[in-house]
N, CA and C of each residue as an Amber inpcrd file, in Angstrom:
protein
   675
 -47.5810000 -23.4030000   0.9520000 -46.2990000 -22.7870000   1.3100000
 -46.5040000 -21.9030000   2.5340000 -45.7330000 -22.1640000   3.5810000
 -45.8990000 -21.3980000   4.8190000 -44.9920000 -20.1750000   4.8160000
 -45.4090000 -19.1610000   5.5140000 -44.6570000 -17.9190000   5.6170000
 -43.6740000 -17.9970000   6.7700000 -42.4220000 -17.6740000   6.5170000
 -41.4090000 -17.6650000   7.5620000 -41.5900000 -16.4040000   8.3950000
 -41.7780000 -16.6000000   9.6760000 -41.9700000 -15.4600000  10.5670000
 -40.6220000 -14.8530000  10.9500000 -40.5940000 -13.5330000  11.2380000
 -39.3240000 -12.8610000  11.5730000 -38.5620000 -13.5400000  12.6970000
 -39.2810000 -14.0250000  13.7190000 -38.6010000 -14.6320000  14.8660000
 -37.9410000 -15.9680000  14.5280000 -38.2930000 -16.5140000  13.3440000
 -37.6990000 -17.7850000  12.9400000 -36.4040000 -17.6030000  12.1370000
 -36.1160000 -16.3840000  11.7390000 -34.9110000 -16.1350000  10.9510000
 -33.6890000 -16.0970000  11.8640000 -32.5820000 -16.6770000  11.4230000
 -31.3680000 -16.7540000  12.2600000 -30.5360000 -15.4760000  12.2370000
 -31.1820000 -14.3390000  12.2380000 -30.4790000 -13.0740000  12.2200000
 -31.0340000 -12.1500000  13.2800000 -30.1850000 -11.2650000  13.7430000
 -30.6060000 -10.2560000  14.7060000 -30.7870000  -8.9310000  13.9780000
 -31.6810000  -8.0830000  14.4450000 -31.8580000  -6.7740000  13.8090000
 -30.5510000  -5.9850000  13.8610000 -30.3250000  -5.1900000  12.8220000
 -29.1300000  -4.3540000  12.7940000 -29.3290000  -3.2020000  13.7610000
 -28.4810000  -3.0940000  14.7260000 -28.6270000  -2.0560000  15.7330000
 -28.1030000  -0.7300000  15.2080000 -28.5420000   0.3290000  15.8630000
 -28.0680000   1.6630000  15.4970000 -26.5520000   1.7380000  15.6580000
 -26.0370000   1.0700000  16.7090000 -24.5980000   1.0870000  16.9610000
 -23.8440000   0.4300000  15.8160000 -24.4090000  -0.6630000  15.2600000
 -23.7590000  -1.3600000  14.1510000 -23.6890000  -0.4680000  12.9190000
 -24.7740000   0.2440000  12.6280000 -24.8010000   1.1480000  11.4820000
 -23.7850000   2.2680000  11.6830000 -23.7520000   2.8020000  12.8870000
 -22.8290000   3.8940000  13.1780000 -21.3750000   3.4470000  13.0140000
 -21.0590000   2.2280000  13.4840000 -19.7020000   1.6960000  13.3510000
 -19.3530000   1.4720000  11.8850000 -20.3410000   1.0060000  11.1300000
 -20.1160000   0.7730000   9.6980000 -19.8200000   2.0940000   8.9900000
 -20.6140000   3.1100000   9.2760000 -20.4110000   4.4190000   8.6610000
 -19.0710000   5.0060000   9.0860000 -18.7500000   4.8780000  10.3630000
 -17.4630000   5.3590000  10.8660000 -16.3140000   4.6770000  10.1200000
 -16.4140000   3.3660000   9.9540000 -15.3760000   2.6160000   9.2510000
 -15.2280000   3.0470000   7.8050000 -16.3730000   3.3150000   7.1390000
 -16.3410000   3.7350000   5.7340000 -15.6680000   5.1060000   5.5870000
 -16.0290000   6.0440000   6.4480000 -15.4440000   7.3850000   6.3580000
 -13.9570000   7.3280000   6.7030000 -13.6390000   6.5010000   7.6680000
 -12.2410000   6.3210000   8.0740000 -11.3980000   5.8150000   6.9020000
 -11.9390000   4.8470000   6.1530000 -11.2400000   4.3310000   4.9830000
 -11.0900000   5.4050000   3.9090000 -12.1250000   6.2340000   3.7660000
 -12.0530000   7.3300000   2.7970000 -10.9150000   8.2850000   3.1360000
 -10.7550000   8.5660000   4.4200000  -9.6850000   9.4660000   4.8590000
  -8.3270000   8.8340000   4.5690000  -8.1550000   7.5750000   4.9620000
  -6.8760000   6.8930000   4.7830000  -6.5210000   6.6850000   3.3230000
  -7.5280000   6.4980000   2.4760000  -7.2820000   6.2680000   1.0520000
  -7.1500000   7.5590000   0.2540000  -7.3270000   8.7060000   0.9280000
  -7.1940000   9.9790000   0.2260000  -8.4230000  10.3860000  -0.5460000
  -9.5710000   9.7580000  -0.2710000 -10.8050000  10.1150000  -0.9780000
 -11.3420000  11.4740000  -0.5320000 -10.9540000  11.8960000   0.6730000
 -11.2670000  13.2510000   1.1180000  -9.9280000  13.9980000   1.1160000
  -9.6680000  14.7400000   0.0870000  -8.3700000  15.3840000  -0.0760000
  -8.2900000  16.6650000   0.7500000  -7.1080000  17.0040000   1.2190000
  -6.9260000  18.2780000   1.9010000  -7.4010000  19.4260000   1.0100000
  -8.1580000  20.3540000   1.5880000  -8.6800000  21.4760000   0.8210000
 -10.0830000  21.2610000   0.3010000 -10.5850000  20.0370000   0.4030000
 -11.9510000  19.7380000  -0.0300000 -12.8120000  19.4250000   1.1880000
 -14.1050000  19.6460000   1.0660000 -15.0100000  19.3880000   2.1810000
 -16.1000000  18.4100000   1.7690000 -16.6930000  17.7780000   2.7660000
 -17.8480000  16.9080000   2.5540000 -18.9210000  17.3140000   3.5560000
 -20.1570000  17.0060000   3.2430000 -21.2640000  17.3620000   4.1270000
 -21.9420000  16.1140000   4.6710000 -22.6670000  16.3000000   5.7440000
 -23.4310000  15.2020000   6.3330000 -24.4100000  14.6540000   5.3090000
 -25.0950000  15.5500000   4.6060000 -26.1160000  15.1070000   3.6420000
 -25.5080000  14.3170000   2.4870000 -24.3350000  14.7470000   1.9930000
 -23.7220000  14.0310000   0.8640000 -23.2700000  12.6330000   1.2840000
 -22.7430000  12.5150000   2.4980000 -22.2960000  11.2080000   2.9840000
 -23.4760000  10.2920000   3.2800000 -24.5300000  10.8300000   3.8910000
 -25.7000000   9.9950000   4.2050000 -26.3560000   9.5020000   2.9240000
 -26.3550000  10.3490000   1.8940000 -26.9200000   9.9360000   0.6070000
 -26.0520000   8.8610000  -0.0450000 -24.7320000   9.0370000   0.0240000
 -23.8080000   8.0640000  -0.5860000 -23.8840000   6.7100000   0.1010000
 -24.0610000   6.7110000   1.4190000 -24.0930000   5.4580000   2.1790000
 -25.4990000   4.8710000   2.2890000 -26.5120000   5.6460000   1.9110000
 -27.8840000   5.1590000   2.0000000 -28.3790000   5.0180000   3.4260000
 -27.9530000   5.9520000   4.2900000 -28.3740000   5.9230000   5.6890000
 -28.8910000   7.3020000   6.0770000 -29.4830000   7.3930000   7.2610000
 -29.9560000   8.6810000   7.7450000 -28.7750000   9.5500000   8.1600000
 -29.0570000  10.7950000   8.4650000 -27.9880000  11.7250000   8.8350000
 -27.3900000  11.4160000  10.2070000 -28.1710000  10.7890000  11.0880000
 -27.7300000  10.5840000  12.4650000 -26.4350000   9.7730000  12.5870000
 -26.3250000   8.5590000  12.0030000 -25.0620000   7.8100000  12.1390000
 -23.8800000   8.5110000  11.4760000 -24.1380000   9.2580000  10.3980000
 -23.0640000  10.0090000   9.7500000 -22.5760000  11.1090000  10.6750000
 -23.5180000  11.8210000  11.2770000 -23.1560000  12.9130000  12.1940000
 -22.3510000  12.3750000  13.3800000 -22.7830000  11.2350000  13.9240000
 -22.0770000  10.6520000  15.0730000 -20.6630000  10.2080000  14.6770000
 -20.5300000   9.6230000  13.4880000 -19.2120000   9.1870000  13.0220000
 -18.2890000  10.3920000  12.8090000 -18.8290000  11.4620000  12.2560000
 -18.0260000  12.6590000  12.0220000 -17.5860000  13.2980000  13.3370000
 -18.4580000  13.2730000  14.3390000 -18.0840000  13.8000000  15.6570000
 -16.8790000  13.0340000  16.2070000 -16.9020000  11.7130000  16.0580000
 -15.7850000  10.8930000  16.5350000 -14.4980000  11.2500000  15.8050000
 -14.5940000  11.4010000  14.5000000 -13.4050000  11.6710000  13.6950000
 -12.8590000  13.0830000  13.9280000 -13.7370000  14.0160000  14.2450000
 -13.2880000  15.3610000  14.6130000 -12.5590000  15.2960000  15.9500000
 -13.1110000  14.5270000  16.9030000 -12.4680000  14.3720000  18.2110000
 -11.0990000  13.7110000  18.0820000 -10.9430000  12.8380000  17.0870000
  -9.6700000  12.1510000  16.8580000  -8.7000000  12.9820000  16.0140000
  -9.1450000  14.2060000  15.6600000  -8.3270000  15.1420000  14.8690000
  -8.0820000  14.6580000  13.4420000  -8.9080000  13.7190000  12.9950000
  -8.8070000  13.2610000  11.6070000  -9.5530000  14.2080000  10.6790000
 -10.5820000  14.8790000  11.2090000 -11.3700000  15.8470000  10.4520000
 -11.5330000  17.1080000  11.2870000 -11.9320000  18.1680000  10.6330000
 -12.2280000  19.4130000  11.3380000 -13.4880000  20.0300000  10.7390000
 -14.2620000  20.7040000  11.5600000 -15.4670000  21.3760000  11.0740000
 -15.0390000  22.6140000  10.3020000 -15.5040000  22.7160000   9.0550000
 -15.1390000  23.8490000   8.2070000 -16.1760000  24.9530000   8.3110000
 -17.4250000  24.5870000   8.0700000 -18.5160000  25.5640000   8.1650000
 -19.8370000  24.8060000   8.2090000 -20.6620000  25.1710000   9.1750000
 -21.9700000  24.5430000   9.2700000 -21.8750000  23.0400000   9.4010000
 -22.3900000  22.3300000   8.4150000 -22.3740000  20.8660000   8.4320000
 -21.2880000  20.2930000   7.5300000 -20.3170000  21.0940000   7.1640000
 -19.2250000  20.6380000   6.3090000 -17.9870000  20.3370000   7.1510000
 -17.2830000  19.2780000   6.7670000 -16.0350000  18.9250000   7.4420000
 -14.9580000  18.7040000   6.3890000 -13.7150000  18.8310000   6.8120000
 -12.6060000  18.6130000   5.9020000 -11.3830000  18.1420000   6.6620000
 -10.3010000  17.9310000   5.9530000  -9.0410000  17.5050000   6.5580000
  -8.4000000  18.7110000   7.2560000  -7.9660000  18.5630000   8.5020000
  -7.3180000  19.6890000   9.1940000  -6.0830000  20.1720000   8.4480000
  -5.8330000  21.4760000   8.4420000  -4.6270000  21.9990000   7.7690000
  -3.3670000  21.4810000   8.4420000  -2.3160000  21.3810000   7.6610000
  -1.0520000  20.8560000   8.1670000  -0.0150000  21.9710000   8.2030000
   0.3110000  22.4290000   9.3940000   1.3490000  23.4400000   9.5530000
   2.7050000  22.7530000   9.6740000   3.7680000  23.5410000   9.5780000
   5.1150000  22.9830000   9.7370000   5.2810000  22.3760000  11.1220000
   4.7110000  23.0530000  12.1300000   4.8300000  22.5720000  13.5060000
   4.0900000  21.2510000  13.6890000   2.9020000  21.1540000  13.1170000
   2.1220000  19.9230000  13.2550000   2.7750000  18.7670000  12.5100000
   3.2900000  19.0440000  11.3220000   3.9840000  18.0070000  10.5560000
   5.1830000  17.4930000  11.3330000   5.9550000  18.4060000  11.9300000
   7.1410000  18.0010000  12.6780000   6.7620000  17.2060000  13.9210000
   5.6700000  17.6070000  14.5610000   5.2150000  16.8830000  15.7430000
   4.7960000  15.4610000  15.3740000   4.0170000  15.3330000  14.3050000
   3.5870000  14.0060000  13.8590000   4.7860000  13.1630000  13.4360000
   5.7550000  13.7810000  12.7780000   6.9560000  13.0510000  12.3560000
   7.6870000  12.4730000  13.5630000   7.9090000  13.2970000  14.5730000
   8.6550000  12.8480000  15.7580000   7.9200000  11.7310000  16.4960000
   6.6170000  11.9040000  16.6570000   5.8390000  10.8870000  17.3760000
   5.7770000   9.5930000  16.5710000   5.5790000   9.7050000  15.2600000
   5.5260000   8.5100000  14.4160000   6.8450000   7.7480000  14.4580000
   7.9530000   8.4700000  14.4020000   9.2600000   7.8050000  14.4470000
   9.4120000   6.9900000  15.7300000   8.9650000   7.5480000  16.8310000
   9.0890000   6.8420000  18.1030000   8.1160000   5.6770000  18.2090000
   6.8450000   5.9480000  17.9730000   5.8050000   4.9230000  18.1710000
   5.8820000   3.8210000  17.1200000   5.9390000   4.2040000  15.8440000
   5.9910000   3.2030000  14.7810000   7.3560000   2.5130000  14.7500000
   8.3900000   3.2420000  15.1470000   9.7060000   2.6160000  15.2590000
   9.7100000   1.5460000  16.3380000   9.0580000   1.8480000  17.4560000
   8.9600000   0.8750000  18.5480000   8.1960000  -0.3720000  18.1030000
   7.0820000  -0.1610000  17.4010000   6.2780000  -1.2970000  16.9230000
   7.0910000  -2.1720000  15.9670000   7.8890000  -1.5360000  15.1140000
   8.7140000  -2.2860000  14.1590000   9.7940000  -3.0810000  14.8870000
  10.3570000  -2.4770000  15.9060000  11.3780000  -3.1620000  16.6970000
  10.7770000  -4.3830000  17.3890000   9.5910000  -4.2260000  17.9470000
   8.9190000  -5.3560000  18.6030000   8.5560000  -6.4310000  17.5900000
   8.1580000  -5.9980000  16.4000000   7.7360000  -6.9500000  15.3700000
   8.8780000  -7.8640000  14.9400000  10.1010000  -7.3770000  15.0060000
  11.2570000  -8.1600000  14.5460000  11.3640000  -9.5000000  15.2520000
  10.9400000  -9.5350000  16.5080000  11.0540000 -10.7820000  17.2740000
   9.8450000 -11.6970000  17.1020000   8.7540000 -11.1630000  16.5540000
   7.5140000 -11.9470000  16.5360000   6.9160000 -12.1720000  15.1520000
   7.4270000 -11.4920000  14.1330000   6.8210000 -11.5910000  12.8090000
   6.9270000 -13.0160000  12.2670000   5.8630000 -13.4690000  11.6160000
   5.7940000 -14.8530000  11.1460000   6.2960000 -14.9720000   9.6990000
   6.6500000 -16.1810000   9.2740000   7.0410000 -16.3810000   7.8690000
   5.9470000 -15.9430000   6.9020000   4.6850000 -16.2030000   7.2610000
   3.5770000 -15.8010000   6.3830000   3.5130000 -14.2850000   6.2490000
   3.7260000 -13.5830000   7.3480000   3.7130000 -12.1220000   7.3050000
   4.8950000 -11.5880000   6.4970000   6.0310000 -12.2110000   6.6260000
   7.2010000 -11.8030000   5.8350000   6.9660000 -12.0130000   4.3440000
   6.3100000 -13.1260000   3.9960000   5.9850000 -13.3720000   2.5840000
   5.0060000 -12.3240000   2.0730000   4.0500000 -11.9550000   2.9270000
   3.0660000 -10.9410000   2.5310000   3.7560000  -9.6000000   2.2930000
   4.7150000  -9.2550000   3.1280000   5.4650000  -8.0110000   2.9360000
   6.2040000  -8.0300000   1.5970000   6.7690000  -9.1790000   1.2640000
   7.4850000  -9.3170000  -0.0100000   6.5370000  -9.1200000  -1.1910000
   5.3340000  -9.6750000  -1.0700000   4.3220000  -9.5200000  -2.1280000
   3.9110000  -8.0550000  -2.2720000   3.7740000  -7.3690000  -1.1510000
   3.3790000  -5.9620000  -1.1810000   4.4700000  -5.0870000  -1.7880000
   5.7220000  -5.4290000  -1.5270000   6.8410000  -4.6880000  -2.1290000
   6.7850000  -4.8250000  -3.6520000   6.4730000  -6.0220000  -4.1330000
   6.3540000  -6.2450000  -5.5850000   5.2100000  -5.4160000  -6.1670000
   4.1040000  -5.3460000  -5.4350000   2.9620000  -4.5410000  -5.8900000
   3.3420000  -3.0650000  -5.9460000   4.0600000  -2.5820000  -4.9210000
   4.4510000  -1.1740000  -4.8880000   5.4750000  -0.8550000  -5.9640000
   6.3630000  -1.7910000  -6.2520000   7.3310000  -1.5950000  -7.3410000
   6.5990000  -1.4580000  -8.6810000   5.6140000  -2.3210000  -8.8960000
   4.8380000  -2.2730000 -10.1470000   4.0230000  -0.9870000 -10.2250000
   3.4480000  -0.5820000  -9.0970000   2.6400000   0.6380000  -9.0640000
   3.4990000   1.8640000  -9.3530000   4.7220000   1.8570000  -8.8450000
   5.6430000   2.9720000  -9.1050000   5.9760000   3.0360000 -10.5890000
   6.2730000   1.8890000 -11.1700000   6.6250000   1.8470000 -12.5910000
   5.4790000   2.3440000 -13.4700000   4.2610000   2.0470000 -13.0270000
   3.0700000   2.4370000 -13.8020000   2.4970000   3.7760000 -13.3530000
   3.1470000   4.3950000 -12.3430000   2.6620000   5.6510000 -11.7550000
   1.2030000   5.5160000 -11.3160000   0.9100000   4.3730000 -10.7270000
  -0.4520000   4.0560000 -10.2760000  -0.5570000   4.2940000  -8.7710000
  -0.8200000   5.5330000  -8.3870000  -0.8870000   5.8760000  -6.9640000
  -2.0670000   5.1950000  -6.2850000  -3.1640000   4.9900000  -7.0200000
  -4.3520000   4.3730000  -6.4320000  -4.0550000   2.9440000  -5.9780000
  -3.1400000   2.2910000  -6.6400000  -2.7420000   0.9380000  -6.2610000
  -1.6560000   0.9670000  -5.1890000  -0.8240000   1.9920000  -5.2540000
   0.3030000   2.0890000  -4.3320000  -0.1480000   2.3870000  -2.8990000
  -1.0810000   3.3100000  -2.7410000  -1.4730000   3.7830000  -1.4070000
  -1.9620000   2.6660000  -0.4840000  -2.9450000   1.8400000  -0.9020000
  -3.3800000   0.7660000   0.0000000  -2.3050000  -0.2840000   0.2570000
  -1.4410000  -0.5400000  -0.7360000  -0.3660000  -1.5130000  -0.5400000
   0.6430000  -0.9850000   0.4790000   0.9280000   0.3030000   0.4160000
   1.8420000   0.9240000   1.3670000   1.2840000   0.8340000   2.7860000
  -0.0030000   1.1290000   2.9290000  -0.6270000   1.0580000   4.2520000
  -0.6430000  -0.3850000   4.7660000  -0.9550000  -1.3270000   3.8880000
  -0.9740000  -2.7410000   4.2610000   0.4170000  -3.1880000   4.7090000
   1.4410000  -2.7100000   4.0170000   2.8240000  -3.0520000   4.3670000
   3.1320000  -2.6160000   5.7970000   2.8490000  -1.3600000   6.0810000
   3.1410000  -0.8350000   7.4120000   2.3290000  -1.5350000   8.4930000
   1.0480000  -1.7140000   8.2420000   0.1980000  -2.2710000   9.2930000
   0.3890000  -3.7790000   9.4780000   0.8920000  -4.4630000   8.4690000
   1.2730000  -5.8690000   8.6600000   2.3940000  -5.9560000   9.6900000
   3.3210000  -5.0240000   9.6070000   4.4310000  -4.9790000  10.5710000
   3.9160000  -4.6190000  11.9620000   3.0720000  -3.6080000  12.0340000
   2.5960000  -3.1570000  13.3410000   1.7190000  -4.2130000  14.0200000
   0.9580000  -4.9520000  13.2220000   0.1530000  -6.0360000  13.7960000
   1.0470000  -7.1320000  14.3620000   2.1920000  -7.3350000  13.7240000
   3.1230000  -8.3650000  14.1890000   3.6890000  -8.0260000  15.5660000
   3.6600000  -6.7510000  15.9390000   4.1310000  -6.3420000  17.2620000
   3.2020000  -6.8390000  18.3580000   1.9700000  -7.2050000  17.9840000
   0.9870000  -7.8110000  18.9010000   0.7020000  -6.9410000  20.1260000
   0.4930000  -5.6540000  19.8900000   0.1460000  -4.7340000  20.9720000
  -1.0600000  -3.9000000  20.5630000  -2.2710000  -4.2830000  21.0120000
  -3.4670000  -3.5000000  20.6840000  -3.3610000  -2.0470000  21.1250000
  -2.7300000  -1.7880000  22.2620000  -2.5930000  -0.4200000  22.7550000
  -1.7360000   0.4170000  21.7990000  -0.6350000  -0.1670000  21.3470000
   0.2500000   0.5260000  20.4110000  -0.4390000   0.7170000  19.0690000
  -1.1810000  -0.2790000  18.6290000  -1.8820000  -0.2060000  17.3530000
  -2.9080000   0.9220000  17.3520000  -3.6100000   1.1150000  18.4630000
  -4.6150000   2.1830000  18.5440000  -3.9720000   3.5500000  18.3650000
  -2.7970000   3.7290000  18.9380000  -2.0770000   5.0040000  18.8040000
  -1.6400000   5.2060000  17.3550000  -1.1230000   4.1500000  16.7400000
  -0.6510000   4.2410000  15.3550000  -1.8050000   4.5490000  14.4060000
  -2.9480000   3.9160000  14.6200000  -4.1160000   4.1820000  13.7800000
  -4.5310000   5.6420000  13.8690000  -4.4750000   6.1990000  15.0790000
  -4.8130000   7.6080000  15.2620000  -3.8320000   8.5100000  14.5180000
  -2.5580000   8.1780000  14.5640000  -1.5430000   8.9620000  13.8610000
  -1.7500000   8.9090000  12.3480000  -2.0850000   7.7410000  11.8320000
  -2.2900000   7.5980000  10.3870000  -3.5390000   8.3290000   9.9210000
  -4.5560000   8.4080000  10.7620000  -5.7440000   9.1700000  10.3950000
  -5.4020000  10.6490000  10.2290000  -4.4320000  11.1200000  11.0020000
  -4.0570000  12.5270000  10.9450000  -3.1090000  12.8420000   9.7870000
  -2.2310000  11.9130000   9.4550000  -1.2340000  12.1900000   8.4160000
  -1.5760000  11.5520000   7.0650000  -2.4310000  10.5210000   7.0930000
  -2.7470000   9.7520000   5.8890000  -3.1480000  10.5770000   4.6770000
  -4.1010000  11.5250000   4.8210000  -4.5180000  12.2960000   3.6410000
  -3.3740000  13.0760000   3.0030000  -2.3900000  13.4740000   3.7990000
  -1.2590000  14.2230000   3.2630000  -0.2230000  13.2970000   2.6450000
  -0.0710000  12.1000000   3.2160000   0.8250000  11.1180000   2.6080000
   0.3830000  10.8130000   1.1770000  -0.9370000  10.8060000   0.9780000
  -1.4670000  10.5150000  -0.3530000  -1.1050000  11.5890000  -1.3730000
  -0.7840000  12.7990000  -0.9000000  -0.3880000  13.8760000  -1.8070000
   1.0100000  13.6580000  -2.3830000   1.7470000  12.7190000  -1.8070000
   3.1190000  12.4850000  -2.2530000   3.1910000  11.9220000  -3.6700000
   2.0280000  11.6510000  -4.2600000   2.0090000  11.2250000  -5.6630000
   2.6010000  12.3140000  -6.5650000   2.6220000  13.5480000  -6.0520000
   3.1790000  14.6510000  -6.8300000   4.7010000  14.7210000  -6.7120000
   5.2830000  13.8440000  -5.9130000   6.7350000  13.8470000  -5.7130000
   7.3110000  12.4980000  -6.1370000   8.6110000  12.3510000  -5.9740000
   9.2590000  11.0730000  -6.2760000   9.5060000  10.2860000  -4.9890000
   8.7100000  10.5690000  -3.9600000   8.9190000   9.9370000  -2.6610000
   8.8250000   8.4220000  -2.7170000   7.9910000   7.9030000  -3.6160000
   7.8310000   6.4410000  -3.6050000   9.0970000   5.7070000  -4.0220000
  10.0310000   6.3830000  -4.6710000  11.3170000   5.7420000  -4.9850000
  12.0920000   5.4600000  -3.7080000  12.2330000   6.4780000  -2.8550000
  12.9350000   6.2820000  -1.5830000  12.1320000   5.3830000  -0.6540000
  10.7960000   5.4880000  -0.7160000   9.9450000   4.6560000   0.1420000
  10.1230000   3.1810000  -0.1920000  10.1510000   2.8490000  -1.4790000
  10.3330000   1.4520000  -1.8720000  11.6980000   0.9260000  -1.4370000
  12.6950000   1.7770000  -1.5200000  14.0340000   1.3850000  -1.0710000
  14.0260000   1.1070000   0.4380000  13.3700000   1.9720000   1.1910000
  13.2800000   1.7770000   2.6450000  12.4550000   0.5400000   2.9890000
  11.3900000   0.2910000   2.2290000  10.5610000  -0.8920000   2.4790000
  11.3780000  -2.1790000   2.3220000  12.2140000  -2.2010000   1.3010000
  13.0530000  -3.3850000   1.0820000  14.0670000  -3.5540000   2.2090000
  14.5900000  -2.4370000   2.7100000  15.5360000  -2.5060000   3.8260000
  14.8410000  -2.9670000   5.1070000  13.6140000  -2.5080000   5.3100000
  12.8320000  -2.9450000   6.4830000  12.5930000  -4.4460000   6.4100000
  12.1730000  -4.9090000   5.2380000  11.8790000  -6.3350000   5.0540000
  13.1290000  -7.1800000   5.2970000  14.2590000  -6.7380000   4.7640000
  15.5090000  -7.4950000   4.9410000  15.8970000  -7.5600000   6.4110000
  15.7160000  -6.4550000   7.1370000  16.0510000  -6.4250000   8.5610000
  15.1240000  -7.3360000   9.3590000  13.8420000  -7.3110000   9.0290000
  12.8920000  -8.1810000   9.7300000  13.1840000  -9.6530000   9.4360000
  13.5530000  -9.9260000   8.2000000  13.8950000 -11.2930000   7.8150000
  15.0890000 -11.7930000   8.6240000  16.0330000 -10.8880000   8.9060000
  17.2070000 -11.2580000   9.6830000  17.0420000 -11.0620000  11.1780000
  15.8180000 -10.7160000  11.6020000  15.5300000 -10.4970000  13.0390000
  16.4000000  -9.3850000  13.6230000  16.7550000  -8.4110000  12.7900000
  17.5870000  -7.2920000  13.2360000  16.6630000  -6.1370000  13.6200000
  16.2820000  -6.0830000  14.8930000  15.3060000  -5.1070000  15.3700000
  15.7950000  -3.6700000  15.1900000  17.0590000  -3.4190000  15.5020000
  17.5940000  -2.0610000  15.4090000  17.5990000  -1.5610000  13.9670000
  18.0180000  -2.4160000  13.0380000  18.0650000  -2.0240000  11.6300000
  16.6570000  -1.8160000  11.0760000  15.7100000  -2.6550000  11.5130000
  14.3210000  -2.5230000  11.0560000  13.7450000  -1.1830000  11.5070000
  14.0040000  -0.8500000  12.7710000  13.5160000   0.4220000  13.3110000
  14.1490000   1.5970000  12.5680000  15.4430000   1.5220000  12.3210000
  16.1540000   2.6080000  11.6450000  15.6180000   2.8330000  10.2300000
  15.3590000   1.7520000   9.5020000  14.8510000   1.8720000   8.1300000
  13.4260000   2.3950000   8.1120000  12.6200000   1.9810000   9.0800000
  11.2510000   2.4760000   9.1910000  11.2610000   3.9770000   9.4720000
  12.1340000   4.3970000  10.3680000  12.2240000   5.8160000  10.6940000
  12.7300000   6.6250000   9.5050000  13.6320000   6.0520000   8.7080000
  14.1140000   6.7320000   7.5050000  12.9640000   6.9540000   6.5190000
  12.0740000   5.9870000   6.4220000  10.9000000   6.0870000   5.5580000
  10.0140000   7.2530000   6.0010000   9.7610000   7.3390000   7.3020000
   8.9270000   8.4090000   7.8480000   9.5920000   9.7720000   7.6610000
  10.8780000   9.8380000   7.9350000  11.6200000  11.0990000   7.8170000
  11.5850000  11.6220000   6.3760000  11.8020000  10.7380000   5.4110000
  11.8240000  11.1510000   4.0130000  10.4500000  11.6150000   3.5550000
   9.4010000  10.9220000   4.0010000   8.0410000  11.3240000   3.6420000
   7.7340000  12.7150000   4.1940000   8.1410000  12.9700000   5.4360000
   7.9110000  14.2830000   6.0550000   8.6700000  15.3750000   5.3060000
   9.8960000  15.0730000   4.9180000  10.7160000  16.0380000   4.1720000
  10.0610000  16.3680000   2.8210000   9.5800000  15.3370000   2.1330000
   8.9240000  15.5350000   0.8490000   7.6420000  16.3390000   0.9970000
   6.8910000  16.0510000   2.0590000   5.6460000  16.7820000   2.3110000
   5.9260000  18.2490000   2.5930000   6.9440000  18.5180000   3.4000000
   7.2840000  19.9070000   3.7290000   7.6190000  20.6840000   2.4630000
   8.3510000  20.0440000   1.5420000   8.6820000  20.7020000   0.2780000
   7.4680000  20.8900000  -0.6010000   6.5910000  19.8900000  -0.6210000
   5.3920000  19.9500000  -1.4540000   4.4360000  21.0380000  -0.9910000
   4.2780000  21.1340000   0.3340000   3.3410000  22.1030000   0.9050000
   3.9910000  23.4570000   1.1630000   5.3160000  23.5340000   0.9360000
   6.0680000  24.7710000   1.1490000   5.8670000  25.3030000   2.5710000
   6.0960000  24.3980000   3.5550000   5.9420000  24.8050000   4.9570000
   7.2410000  24.5750000   5.7140000
């Protein structure tokens, strides 16, 4: 039996950049899924231990996320979700209404039948999650619903802006489990889907903006800001 030499294997070594991107992606998902809740902190050492990597790629990923305003340095090597003031919430609300509304309007002309069917499936999942009060199931379905629409707009530049906005507001959206926001959200989702199905760009944008406005209103009440 002969020994297979490293140069004969059809794989390339994992580069430092690949590890760093992987760690960045994992932490990013944690933020969007609400795994790092507002008011709680994480450390470089805890993340490197959880991911089974050295501190360096974790530190580099955290630097990127701090620069993107998704995280903030709390103390020493600890980071957390930036606090949400009334002014910041209102700013994010206004920008989201414009940017995500624009993406939804563009999507109305380009969304495919397969994407429309996927939106319908996600609405069913969110309806079931609401009935079961299963926020852990609702949150990713809600994000998938929105980003299916934004991807249909076929604008990488617009998508990059939207992703940045969601990194900043996502952890707080997840707090809405303490409110009845998902009732109005599901109603708005159905209106968005119906408008997209009918290629009604203006109605789709209006319903999407109503969803954002209601979420912001609920958050302001929840956080008493």
